[in-house]
PDB file of C-alpha atoms in Angstrom:
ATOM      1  CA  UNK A 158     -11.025   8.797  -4.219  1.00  0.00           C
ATOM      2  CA  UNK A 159     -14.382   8.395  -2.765  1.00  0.00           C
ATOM      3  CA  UNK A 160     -15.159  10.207   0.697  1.00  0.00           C
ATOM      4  CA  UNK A 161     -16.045   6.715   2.482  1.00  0.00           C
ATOM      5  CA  UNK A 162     -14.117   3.970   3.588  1.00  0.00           C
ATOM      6  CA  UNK A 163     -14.200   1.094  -0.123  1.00  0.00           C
ATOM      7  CA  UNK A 164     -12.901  -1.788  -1.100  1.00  0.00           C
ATOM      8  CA  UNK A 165      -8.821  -1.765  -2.999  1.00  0.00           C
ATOM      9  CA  UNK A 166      -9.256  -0.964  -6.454  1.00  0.00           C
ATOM     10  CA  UNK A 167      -6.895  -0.424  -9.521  1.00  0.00           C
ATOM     11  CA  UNK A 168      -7.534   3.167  -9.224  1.00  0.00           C
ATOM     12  CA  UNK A 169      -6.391   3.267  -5.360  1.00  0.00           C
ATOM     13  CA  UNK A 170      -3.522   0.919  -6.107  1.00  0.00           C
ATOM     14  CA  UNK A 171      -2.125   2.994  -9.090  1.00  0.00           C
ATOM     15  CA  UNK A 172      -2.692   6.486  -6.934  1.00  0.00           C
ATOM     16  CA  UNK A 173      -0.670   4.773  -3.694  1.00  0.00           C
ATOM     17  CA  UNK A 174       1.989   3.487  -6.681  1.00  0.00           C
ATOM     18  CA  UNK A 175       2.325   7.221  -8.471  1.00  0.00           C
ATOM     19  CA  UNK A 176       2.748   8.963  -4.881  1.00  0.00           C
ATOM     20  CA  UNK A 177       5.021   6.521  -4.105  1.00  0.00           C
ATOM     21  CA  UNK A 178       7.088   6.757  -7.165  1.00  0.00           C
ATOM     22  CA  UNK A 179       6.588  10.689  -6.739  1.00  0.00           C
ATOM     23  CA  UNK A 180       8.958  10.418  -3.379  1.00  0.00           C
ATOM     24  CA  UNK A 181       5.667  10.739  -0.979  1.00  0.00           C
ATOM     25  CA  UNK A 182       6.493   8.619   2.359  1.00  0.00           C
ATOM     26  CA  UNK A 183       3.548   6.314   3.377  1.00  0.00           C
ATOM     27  CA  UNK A 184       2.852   8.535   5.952  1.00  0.00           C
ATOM     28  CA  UNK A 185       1.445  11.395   3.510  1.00  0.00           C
ATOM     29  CA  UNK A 186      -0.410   8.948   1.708  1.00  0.00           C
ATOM     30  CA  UNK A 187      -2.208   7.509   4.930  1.00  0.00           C
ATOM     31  CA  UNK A 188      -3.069  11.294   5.969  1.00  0.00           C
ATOM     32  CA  UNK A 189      -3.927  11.819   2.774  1.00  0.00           C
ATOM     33  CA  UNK A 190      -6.252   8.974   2.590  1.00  0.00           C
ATOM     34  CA  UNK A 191      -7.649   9.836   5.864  1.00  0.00           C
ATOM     35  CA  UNK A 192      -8.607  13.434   4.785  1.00  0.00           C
ATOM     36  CA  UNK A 193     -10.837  11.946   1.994  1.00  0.00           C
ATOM     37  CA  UNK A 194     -12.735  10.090   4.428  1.00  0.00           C
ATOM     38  CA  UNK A 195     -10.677   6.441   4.817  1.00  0.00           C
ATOM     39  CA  UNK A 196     -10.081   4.946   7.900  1.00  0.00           C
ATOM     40  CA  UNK A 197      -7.045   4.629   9.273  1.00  0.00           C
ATOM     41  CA  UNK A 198      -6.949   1.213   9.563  1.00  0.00           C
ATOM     42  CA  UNK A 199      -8.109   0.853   5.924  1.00  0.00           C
ATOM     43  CA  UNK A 200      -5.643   3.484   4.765  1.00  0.00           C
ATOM     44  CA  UNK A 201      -2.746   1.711   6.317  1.00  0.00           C
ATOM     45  CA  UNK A 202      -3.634  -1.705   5.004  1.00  0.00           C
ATOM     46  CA  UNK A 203      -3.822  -0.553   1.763  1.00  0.00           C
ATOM     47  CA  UNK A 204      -0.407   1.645   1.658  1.00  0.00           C
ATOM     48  CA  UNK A 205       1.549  -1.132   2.981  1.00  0.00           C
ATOM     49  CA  UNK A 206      -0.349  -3.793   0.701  1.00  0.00           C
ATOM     50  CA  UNK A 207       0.145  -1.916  -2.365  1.00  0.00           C
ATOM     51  CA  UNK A 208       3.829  -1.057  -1.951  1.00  0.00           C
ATOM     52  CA  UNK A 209       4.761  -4.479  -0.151  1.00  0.00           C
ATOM     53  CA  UNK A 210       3.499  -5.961  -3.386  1.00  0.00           C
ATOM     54  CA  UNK A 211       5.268  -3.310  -5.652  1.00  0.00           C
ATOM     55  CA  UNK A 212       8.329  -4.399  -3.535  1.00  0.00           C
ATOM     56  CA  UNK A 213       8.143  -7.919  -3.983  1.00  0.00           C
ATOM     57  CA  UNK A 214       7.934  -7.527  -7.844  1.00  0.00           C
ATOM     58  CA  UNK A 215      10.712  -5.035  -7.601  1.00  0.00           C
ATOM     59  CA  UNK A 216      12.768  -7.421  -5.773  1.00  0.00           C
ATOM     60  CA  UNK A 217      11.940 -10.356  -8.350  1.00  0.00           C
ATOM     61  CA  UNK A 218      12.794  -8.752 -11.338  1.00  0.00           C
ATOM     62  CA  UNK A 219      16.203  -7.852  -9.581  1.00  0.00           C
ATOM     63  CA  UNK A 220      16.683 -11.466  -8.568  1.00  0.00           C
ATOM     64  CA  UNK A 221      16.614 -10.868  -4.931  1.00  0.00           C
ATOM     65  CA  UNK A 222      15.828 -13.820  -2.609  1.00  0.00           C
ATOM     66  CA  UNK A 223      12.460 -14.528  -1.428  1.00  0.00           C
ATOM     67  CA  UNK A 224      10.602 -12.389   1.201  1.00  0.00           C
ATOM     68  CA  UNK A 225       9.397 -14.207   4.527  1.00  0.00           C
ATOM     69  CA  UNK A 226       7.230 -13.863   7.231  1.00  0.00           C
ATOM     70  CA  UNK A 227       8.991 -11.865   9.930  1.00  0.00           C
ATOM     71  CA  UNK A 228       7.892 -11.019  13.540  1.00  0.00           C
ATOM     72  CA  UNK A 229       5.545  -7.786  13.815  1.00  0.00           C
ATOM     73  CA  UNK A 230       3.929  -6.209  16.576  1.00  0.00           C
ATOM     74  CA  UNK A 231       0.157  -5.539  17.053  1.00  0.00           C
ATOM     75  CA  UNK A 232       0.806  -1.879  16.131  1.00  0.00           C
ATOM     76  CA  UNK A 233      -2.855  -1.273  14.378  1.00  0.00           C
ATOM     77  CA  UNK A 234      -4.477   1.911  14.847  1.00  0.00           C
ATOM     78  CA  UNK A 235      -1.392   3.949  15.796  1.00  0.00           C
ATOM     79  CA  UNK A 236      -1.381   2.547  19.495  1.00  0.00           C
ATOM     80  CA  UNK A 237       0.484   4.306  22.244  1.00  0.00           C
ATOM     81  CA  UNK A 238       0.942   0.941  24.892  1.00  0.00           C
ATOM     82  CA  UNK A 239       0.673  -2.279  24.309  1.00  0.00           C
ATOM     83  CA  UNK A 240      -0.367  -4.733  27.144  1.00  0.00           C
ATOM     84  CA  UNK A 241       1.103  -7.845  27.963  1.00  0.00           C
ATOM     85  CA  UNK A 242      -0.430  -8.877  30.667  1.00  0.00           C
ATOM     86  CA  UNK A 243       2.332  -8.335  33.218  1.00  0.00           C
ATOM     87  CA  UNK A 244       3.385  -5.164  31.339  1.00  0.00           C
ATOM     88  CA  UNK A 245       2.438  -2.412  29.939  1.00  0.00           C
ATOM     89  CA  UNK A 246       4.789  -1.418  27.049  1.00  0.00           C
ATOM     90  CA  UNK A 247       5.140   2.310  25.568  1.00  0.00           C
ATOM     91  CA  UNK A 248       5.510   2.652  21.472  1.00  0.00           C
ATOM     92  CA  UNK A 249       7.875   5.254  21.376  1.00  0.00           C
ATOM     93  CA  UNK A 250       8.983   5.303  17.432  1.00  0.00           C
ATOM     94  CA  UNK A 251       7.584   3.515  14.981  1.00  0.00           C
ATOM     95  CA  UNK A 252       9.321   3.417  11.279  1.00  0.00           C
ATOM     96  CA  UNK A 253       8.591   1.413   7.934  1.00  0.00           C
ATOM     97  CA  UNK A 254      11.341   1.126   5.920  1.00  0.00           C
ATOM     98  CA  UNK A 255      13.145  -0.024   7.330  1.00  0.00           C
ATOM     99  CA  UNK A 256      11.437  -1.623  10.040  1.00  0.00           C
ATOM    100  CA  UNK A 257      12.260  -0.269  13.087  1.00  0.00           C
ATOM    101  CA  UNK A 258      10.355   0.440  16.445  1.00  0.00           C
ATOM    102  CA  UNK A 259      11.236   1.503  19.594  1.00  0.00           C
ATOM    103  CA  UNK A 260       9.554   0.130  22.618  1.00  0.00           C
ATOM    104  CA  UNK A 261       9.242   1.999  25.954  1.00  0.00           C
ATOM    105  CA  UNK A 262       9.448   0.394  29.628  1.00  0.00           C
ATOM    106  CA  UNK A 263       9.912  -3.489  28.594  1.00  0.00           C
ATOM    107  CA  UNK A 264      11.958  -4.262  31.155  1.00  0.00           C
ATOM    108  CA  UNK A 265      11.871  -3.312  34.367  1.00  0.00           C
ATOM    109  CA  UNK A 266      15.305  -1.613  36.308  1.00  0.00           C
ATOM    110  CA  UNK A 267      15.140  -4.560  38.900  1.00  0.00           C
ATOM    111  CA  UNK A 268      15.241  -7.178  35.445  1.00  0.00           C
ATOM    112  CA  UNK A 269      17.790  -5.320  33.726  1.00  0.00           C
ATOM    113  CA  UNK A 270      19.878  -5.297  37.133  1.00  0.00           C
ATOM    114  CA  UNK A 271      19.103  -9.091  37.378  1.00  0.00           C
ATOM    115  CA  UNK A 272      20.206 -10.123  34.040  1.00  0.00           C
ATOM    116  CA  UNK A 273      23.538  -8.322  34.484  1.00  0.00           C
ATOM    117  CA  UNK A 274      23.981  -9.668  37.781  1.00  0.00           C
ATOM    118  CA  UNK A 275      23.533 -13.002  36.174  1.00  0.00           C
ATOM    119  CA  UNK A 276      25.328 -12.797  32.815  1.00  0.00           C
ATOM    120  CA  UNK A 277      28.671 -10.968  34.952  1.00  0.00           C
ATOM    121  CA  UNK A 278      30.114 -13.943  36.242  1.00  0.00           C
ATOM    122  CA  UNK A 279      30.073 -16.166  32.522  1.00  0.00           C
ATOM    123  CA  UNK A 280      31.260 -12.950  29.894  1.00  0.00           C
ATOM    124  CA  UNK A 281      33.990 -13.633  27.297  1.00  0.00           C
ATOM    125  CA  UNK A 282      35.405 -11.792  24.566  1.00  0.00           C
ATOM    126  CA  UNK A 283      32.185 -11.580  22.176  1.00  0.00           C
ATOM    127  CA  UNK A 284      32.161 -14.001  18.765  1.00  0.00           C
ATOM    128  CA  UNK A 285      30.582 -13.463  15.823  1.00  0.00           C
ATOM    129  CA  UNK A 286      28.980 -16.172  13.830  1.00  0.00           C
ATOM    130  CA  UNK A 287      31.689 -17.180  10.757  1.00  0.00           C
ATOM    131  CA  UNK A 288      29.280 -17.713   7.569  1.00  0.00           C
ATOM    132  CA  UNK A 289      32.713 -19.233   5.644  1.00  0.00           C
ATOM    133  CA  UNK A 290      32.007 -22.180   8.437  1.00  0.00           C
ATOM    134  CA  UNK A 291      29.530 -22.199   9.996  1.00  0.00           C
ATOM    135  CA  UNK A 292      31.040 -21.736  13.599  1.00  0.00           C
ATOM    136  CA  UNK A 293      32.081 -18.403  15.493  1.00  0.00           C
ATOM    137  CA  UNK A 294      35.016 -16.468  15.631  1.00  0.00           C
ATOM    138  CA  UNK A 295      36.335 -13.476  17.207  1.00  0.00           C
ATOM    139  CA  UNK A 296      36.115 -10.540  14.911  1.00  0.00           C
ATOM    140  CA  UNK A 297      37.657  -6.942  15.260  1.00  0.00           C
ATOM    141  CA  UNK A 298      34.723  -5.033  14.742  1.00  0.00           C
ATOM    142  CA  UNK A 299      32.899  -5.992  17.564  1.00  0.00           C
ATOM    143  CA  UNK A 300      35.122  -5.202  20.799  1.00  0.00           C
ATOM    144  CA  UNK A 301      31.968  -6.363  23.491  1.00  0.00           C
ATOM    145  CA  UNK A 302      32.115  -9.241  26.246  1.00  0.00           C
ATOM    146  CA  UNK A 303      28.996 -11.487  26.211  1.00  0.00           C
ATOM    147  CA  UNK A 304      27.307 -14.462  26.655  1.00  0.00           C
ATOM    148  CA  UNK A 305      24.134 -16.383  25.990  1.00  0.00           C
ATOM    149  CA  UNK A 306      21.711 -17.526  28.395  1.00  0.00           C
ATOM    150  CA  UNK A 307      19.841 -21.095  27.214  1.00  0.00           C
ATOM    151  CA  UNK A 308      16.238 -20.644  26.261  1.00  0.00           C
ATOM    152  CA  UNK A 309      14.265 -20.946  29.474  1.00  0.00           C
ATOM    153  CA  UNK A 310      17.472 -21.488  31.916  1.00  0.00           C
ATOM    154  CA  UNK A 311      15.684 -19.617  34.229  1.00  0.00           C
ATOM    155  CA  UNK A 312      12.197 -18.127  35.587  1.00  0.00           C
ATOM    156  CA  UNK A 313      13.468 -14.754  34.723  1.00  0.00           C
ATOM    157  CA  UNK A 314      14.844 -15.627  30.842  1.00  0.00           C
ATOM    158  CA  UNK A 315      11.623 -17.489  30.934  1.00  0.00           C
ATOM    159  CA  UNK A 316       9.077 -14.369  32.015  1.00  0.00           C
ATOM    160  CA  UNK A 317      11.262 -12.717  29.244  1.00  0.00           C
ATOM    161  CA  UNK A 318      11.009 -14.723  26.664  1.00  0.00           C
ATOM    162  CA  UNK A 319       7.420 -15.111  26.646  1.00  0.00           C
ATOM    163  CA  UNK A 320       6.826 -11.412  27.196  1.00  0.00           C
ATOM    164  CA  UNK A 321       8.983 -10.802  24.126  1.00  0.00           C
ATOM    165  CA  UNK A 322       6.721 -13.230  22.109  1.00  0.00           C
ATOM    166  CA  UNK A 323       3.995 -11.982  23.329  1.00  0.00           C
ATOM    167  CA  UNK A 324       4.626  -8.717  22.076  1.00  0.00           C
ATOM    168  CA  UNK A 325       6.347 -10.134  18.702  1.00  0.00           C
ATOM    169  CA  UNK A 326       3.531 -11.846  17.763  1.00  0.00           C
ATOM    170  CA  UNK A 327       6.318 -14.860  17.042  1.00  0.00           C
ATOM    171  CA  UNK A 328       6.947 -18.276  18.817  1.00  0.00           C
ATOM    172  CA  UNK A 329       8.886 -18.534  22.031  1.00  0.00           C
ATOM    173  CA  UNK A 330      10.783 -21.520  20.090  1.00  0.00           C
ATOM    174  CA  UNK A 331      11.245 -19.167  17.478  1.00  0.00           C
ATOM    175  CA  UNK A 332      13.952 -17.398  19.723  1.00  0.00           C
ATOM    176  CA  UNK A 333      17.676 -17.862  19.914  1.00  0.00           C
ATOM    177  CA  UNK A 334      18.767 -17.912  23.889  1.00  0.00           C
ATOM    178  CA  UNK A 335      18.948 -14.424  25.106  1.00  0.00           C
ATOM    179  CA  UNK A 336      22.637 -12.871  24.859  1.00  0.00           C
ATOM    180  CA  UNK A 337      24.032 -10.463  27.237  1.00  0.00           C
ATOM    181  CA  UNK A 338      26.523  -7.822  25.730  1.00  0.00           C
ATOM    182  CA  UNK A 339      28.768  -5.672  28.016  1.00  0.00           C
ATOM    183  CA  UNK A 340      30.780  -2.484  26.215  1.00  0.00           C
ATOM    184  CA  UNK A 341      33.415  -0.841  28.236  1.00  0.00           C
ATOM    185  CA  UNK A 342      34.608   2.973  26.839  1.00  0.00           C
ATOM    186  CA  UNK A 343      35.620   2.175  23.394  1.00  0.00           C
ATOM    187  CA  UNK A 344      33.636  -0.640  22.393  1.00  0.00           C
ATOM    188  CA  UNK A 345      31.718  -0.990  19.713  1.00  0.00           C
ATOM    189  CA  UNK A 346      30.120  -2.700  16.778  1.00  0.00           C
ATOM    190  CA  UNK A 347      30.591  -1.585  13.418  1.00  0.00           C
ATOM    191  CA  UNK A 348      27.691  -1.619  11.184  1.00  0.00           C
ATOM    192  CA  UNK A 349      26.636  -5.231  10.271  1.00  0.00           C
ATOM    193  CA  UNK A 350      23.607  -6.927   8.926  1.00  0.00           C
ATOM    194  CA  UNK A 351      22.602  -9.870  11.521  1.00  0.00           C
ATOM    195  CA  UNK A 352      21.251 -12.238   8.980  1.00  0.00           C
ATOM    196  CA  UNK A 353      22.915 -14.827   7.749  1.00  0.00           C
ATOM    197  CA  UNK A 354      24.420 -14.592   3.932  1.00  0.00           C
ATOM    198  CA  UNK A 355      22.957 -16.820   1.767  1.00  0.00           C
ATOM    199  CA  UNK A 356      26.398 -16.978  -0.485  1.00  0.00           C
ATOM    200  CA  UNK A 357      28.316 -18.229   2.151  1.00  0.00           C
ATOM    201  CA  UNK A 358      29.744 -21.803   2.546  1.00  0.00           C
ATOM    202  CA  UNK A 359      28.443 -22.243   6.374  1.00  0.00           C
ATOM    203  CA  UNK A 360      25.554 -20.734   5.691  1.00  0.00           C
ATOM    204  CA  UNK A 361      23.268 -23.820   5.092  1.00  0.00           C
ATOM    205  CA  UNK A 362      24.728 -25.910   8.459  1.00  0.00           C
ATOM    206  CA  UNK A 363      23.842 -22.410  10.076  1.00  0.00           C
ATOM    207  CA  UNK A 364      19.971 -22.682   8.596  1.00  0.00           C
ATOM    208  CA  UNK A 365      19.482 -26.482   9.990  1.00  0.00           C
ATOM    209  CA  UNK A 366      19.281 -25.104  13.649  1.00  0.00           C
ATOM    210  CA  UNK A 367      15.828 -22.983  12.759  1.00  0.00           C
ATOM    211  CA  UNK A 368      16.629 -21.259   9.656  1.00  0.00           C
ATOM    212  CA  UNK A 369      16.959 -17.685   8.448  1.00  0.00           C
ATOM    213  CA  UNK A 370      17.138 -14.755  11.399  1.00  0.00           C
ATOM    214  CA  UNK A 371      14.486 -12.574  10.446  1.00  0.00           C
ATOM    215  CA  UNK A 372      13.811 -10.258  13.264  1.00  0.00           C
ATOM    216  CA  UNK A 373      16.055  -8.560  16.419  1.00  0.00           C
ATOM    217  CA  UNK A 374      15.260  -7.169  19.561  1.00  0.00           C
ATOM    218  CA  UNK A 375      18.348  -4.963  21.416  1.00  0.00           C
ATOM    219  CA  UNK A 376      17.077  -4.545  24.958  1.00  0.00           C
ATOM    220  CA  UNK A 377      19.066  -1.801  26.606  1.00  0.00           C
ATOM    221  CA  UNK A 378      19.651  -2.607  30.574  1.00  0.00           C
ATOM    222  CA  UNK A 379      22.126   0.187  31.441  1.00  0.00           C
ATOM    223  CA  UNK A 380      22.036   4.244  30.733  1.00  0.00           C
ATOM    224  CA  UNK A 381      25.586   4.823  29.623  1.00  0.00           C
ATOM    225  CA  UNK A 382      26.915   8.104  30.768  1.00  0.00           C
ATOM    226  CA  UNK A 383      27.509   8.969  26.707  1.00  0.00           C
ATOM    227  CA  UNK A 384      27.593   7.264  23.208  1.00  0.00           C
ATOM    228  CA  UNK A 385      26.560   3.789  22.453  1.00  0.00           C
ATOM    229  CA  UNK A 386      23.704   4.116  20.789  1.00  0.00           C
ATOM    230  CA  UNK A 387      22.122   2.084  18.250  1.00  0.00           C
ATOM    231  CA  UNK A 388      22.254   3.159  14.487  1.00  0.00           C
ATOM    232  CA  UNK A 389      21.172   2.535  11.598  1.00  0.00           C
ATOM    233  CA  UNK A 390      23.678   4.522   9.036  1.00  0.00           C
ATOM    234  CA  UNK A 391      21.325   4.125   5.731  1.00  0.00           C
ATOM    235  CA  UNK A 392      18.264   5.740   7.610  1.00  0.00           C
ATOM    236  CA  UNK A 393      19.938   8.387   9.286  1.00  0.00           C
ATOM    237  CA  UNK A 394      18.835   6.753  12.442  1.00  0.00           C
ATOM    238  CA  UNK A 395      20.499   6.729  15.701  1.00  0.00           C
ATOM    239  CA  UNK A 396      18.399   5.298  18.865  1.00  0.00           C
ATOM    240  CA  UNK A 397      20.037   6.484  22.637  1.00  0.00           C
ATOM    241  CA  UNK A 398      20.054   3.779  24.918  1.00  0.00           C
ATOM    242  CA  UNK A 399      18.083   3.907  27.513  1.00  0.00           C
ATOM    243  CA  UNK A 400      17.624   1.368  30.631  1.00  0.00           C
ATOM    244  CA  UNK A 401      14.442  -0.525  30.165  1.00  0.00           C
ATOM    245  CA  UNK A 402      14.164   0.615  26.579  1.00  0.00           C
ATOM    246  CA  UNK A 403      14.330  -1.799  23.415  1.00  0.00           C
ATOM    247  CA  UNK A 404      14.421  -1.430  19.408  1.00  0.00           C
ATOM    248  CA  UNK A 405      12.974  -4.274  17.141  1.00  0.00           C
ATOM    249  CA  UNK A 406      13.875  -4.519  13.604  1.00  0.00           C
ATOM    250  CA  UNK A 407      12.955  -7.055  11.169  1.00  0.00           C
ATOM    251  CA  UNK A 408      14.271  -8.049   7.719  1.00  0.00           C
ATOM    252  CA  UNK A 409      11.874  -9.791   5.215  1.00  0.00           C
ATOM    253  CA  UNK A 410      14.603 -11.166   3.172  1.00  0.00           C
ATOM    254  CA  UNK A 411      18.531 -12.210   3.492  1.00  0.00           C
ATOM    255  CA  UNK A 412      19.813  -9.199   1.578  1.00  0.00           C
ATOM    256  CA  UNK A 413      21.282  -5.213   1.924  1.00  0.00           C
ATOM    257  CA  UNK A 414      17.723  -4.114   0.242  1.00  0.00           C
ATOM    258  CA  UNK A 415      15.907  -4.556   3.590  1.00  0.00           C
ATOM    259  CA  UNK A 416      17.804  -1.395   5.125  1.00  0.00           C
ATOM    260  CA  UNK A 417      19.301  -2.965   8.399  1.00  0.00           C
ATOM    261  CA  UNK A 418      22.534  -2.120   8.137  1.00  0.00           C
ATOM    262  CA  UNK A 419      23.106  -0.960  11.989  1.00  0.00           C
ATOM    263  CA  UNK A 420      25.963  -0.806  14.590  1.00  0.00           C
ATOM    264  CA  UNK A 421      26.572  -0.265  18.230  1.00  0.00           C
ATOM    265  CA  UNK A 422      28.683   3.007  18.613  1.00  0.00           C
ATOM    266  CA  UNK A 423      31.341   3.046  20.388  1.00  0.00           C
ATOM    267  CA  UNK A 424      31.179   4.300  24.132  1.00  0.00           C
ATOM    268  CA  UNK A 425      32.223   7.098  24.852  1.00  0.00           C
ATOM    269  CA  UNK A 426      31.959   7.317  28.777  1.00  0.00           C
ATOM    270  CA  UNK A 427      29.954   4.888  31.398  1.00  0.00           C
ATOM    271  CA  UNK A 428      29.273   1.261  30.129  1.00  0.00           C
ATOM    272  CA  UNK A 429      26.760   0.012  28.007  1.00  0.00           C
ATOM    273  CA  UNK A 430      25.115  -3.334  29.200  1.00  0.00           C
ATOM    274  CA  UNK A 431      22.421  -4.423  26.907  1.00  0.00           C
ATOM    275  CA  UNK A 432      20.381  -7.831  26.331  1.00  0.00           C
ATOM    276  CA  UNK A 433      19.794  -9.121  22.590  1.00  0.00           C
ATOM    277  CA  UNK A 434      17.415 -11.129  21.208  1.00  0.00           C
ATOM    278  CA  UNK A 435      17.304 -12.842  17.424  1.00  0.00           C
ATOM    279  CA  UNK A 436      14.299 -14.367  15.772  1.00  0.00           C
ATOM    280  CA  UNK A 437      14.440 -17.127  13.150  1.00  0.00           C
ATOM    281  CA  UNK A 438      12.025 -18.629  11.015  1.00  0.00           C
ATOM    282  CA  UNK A 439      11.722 -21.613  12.279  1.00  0.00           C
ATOM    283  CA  UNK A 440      12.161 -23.733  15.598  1.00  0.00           C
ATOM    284  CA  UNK A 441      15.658 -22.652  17.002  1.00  0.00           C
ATOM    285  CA  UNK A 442      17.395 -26.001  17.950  1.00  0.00           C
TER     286      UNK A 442
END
């Protein structure tokens, strides 16, 4: 490779694809790239370029469905904050595969404290959307009370959900309302995927209100006195919750290949109060 920033060529896509294939994270090939002179921003255009595209043929020839746009923060240049304009927000992980970042101070204690205070009164026993139907149902692996606030009910949901597109990069009307979850010791929610299966019967009325999910955003409003975190089994991945603190994850594609398996563990002592947020890929109606 040359010592100065150039232009993708087949000899820089088939290096990327042979360290790649090798078992080299994109990490390594970034530094790597950035020791012989690249930018970063170059070298991290090109890694995830070349490998999204290797992906995509992958995931033809296996007959996977098709990728879509998904949600994705301005996290160019290895940034430590983010500004918002009414917030500063920290970057506190920030994974690939799968795609998974943490996000520092989103929320403020007094919002967190507000949105409990507000979503107390209406909790039930938590539902989970029935793909067989199309409607909800109660489901034994997830023992949480909740509830859903409506898009824009009120000016806090509404500062909210315009902070969380802004940092998203996605549209406000992209959103589902926010949900409030509440675990109590014990509680928990077995690893899950939270997009909708495509081979489902109830799928397709589920789809008409703004299509696919493609994205999630688990805001954490509490610090439980131990357990509940967030996990993701097939990374080895397990994120503590912490009050103010959120984790975004996205999923190109309606299928296991995207890595998103993840759960809420159980509780083991305290509560766990913590605010969700799914993205589709459409207008959510």
């Amino acid at each position: 490779m040359n010592a100065t920033p150039q232009p993708m060529t087949a000899q820089l896509r088939q290096w990327i694809l042979e360290q790649a294939a090798a078992g080299r994270p994109a990490p390594e090939l970034i530094d790597a790239m950035q020791r012989s002179g690249w930018r970063e921003e170059v070298a991290v255009n090109a890694v995830q370029q070349v490998l999204r595209q290797q992906l995509e043929q992958t995931a033809e020839q296996q007959g996977l469905p098709p990728a879509s746009a998904v949600p994705e923060p301005a996290l160019a240049g290895a940034p430590l904050f983010i500004d918002l304009g009414d917030r500063q927000v920290s970057v506190l992980m920030n994974l690939a595969r799968p795609r998974v970042v943490l996000f520092g101070n989103l929320l403020a204690p007094e919002e967190c404290q507000a949105l409990i205070d507000a979503a107390r009164p209406r909790l039930a026993r938590s539902l989970t959307v029935a793909t067989a139907t199309g409607g909800e149902e109660i489901n034994a692996d997830r023992t949480s009370n909740g509830m859903f606030f409506q898009r824009g009910e009120s000016p806090l949901v509404q500062r909210l959900e315009q902070r969380i597109a802004r940092l998203l990069n996605w549209p406000l009307e992209n959103g589902e309302g926010l949900q409030v979850l509440h675990y109590r010791p014990g509680a928990q929610y077995k690893p899950h995927y939270d997009y909708f299966d495509p081979q489902e019967p109830g799928t397709a009325s589920i789809l008409r209100r703004g299509g696919q999910r493609v994205a999630t955003l688990v805001m954490y409003l509490n610090d439980p006195l131990q357990g509940g975190g967030t996990t993701f089994p097939e990374a080895f991945l397990e994120i503590g919750p912490r009050q103010g603190n959120a984790v975004f994850f996205s999923y190109e594609r309606p299928h296991p290949s995207t890595g998103t398996l993840h759960g809420g563990a159980p509780v083991i002592a305290g509560e766990k109060w913590i605010a969700t947020k799914w993205l589709r890929q459409g207008e959510f109606k």
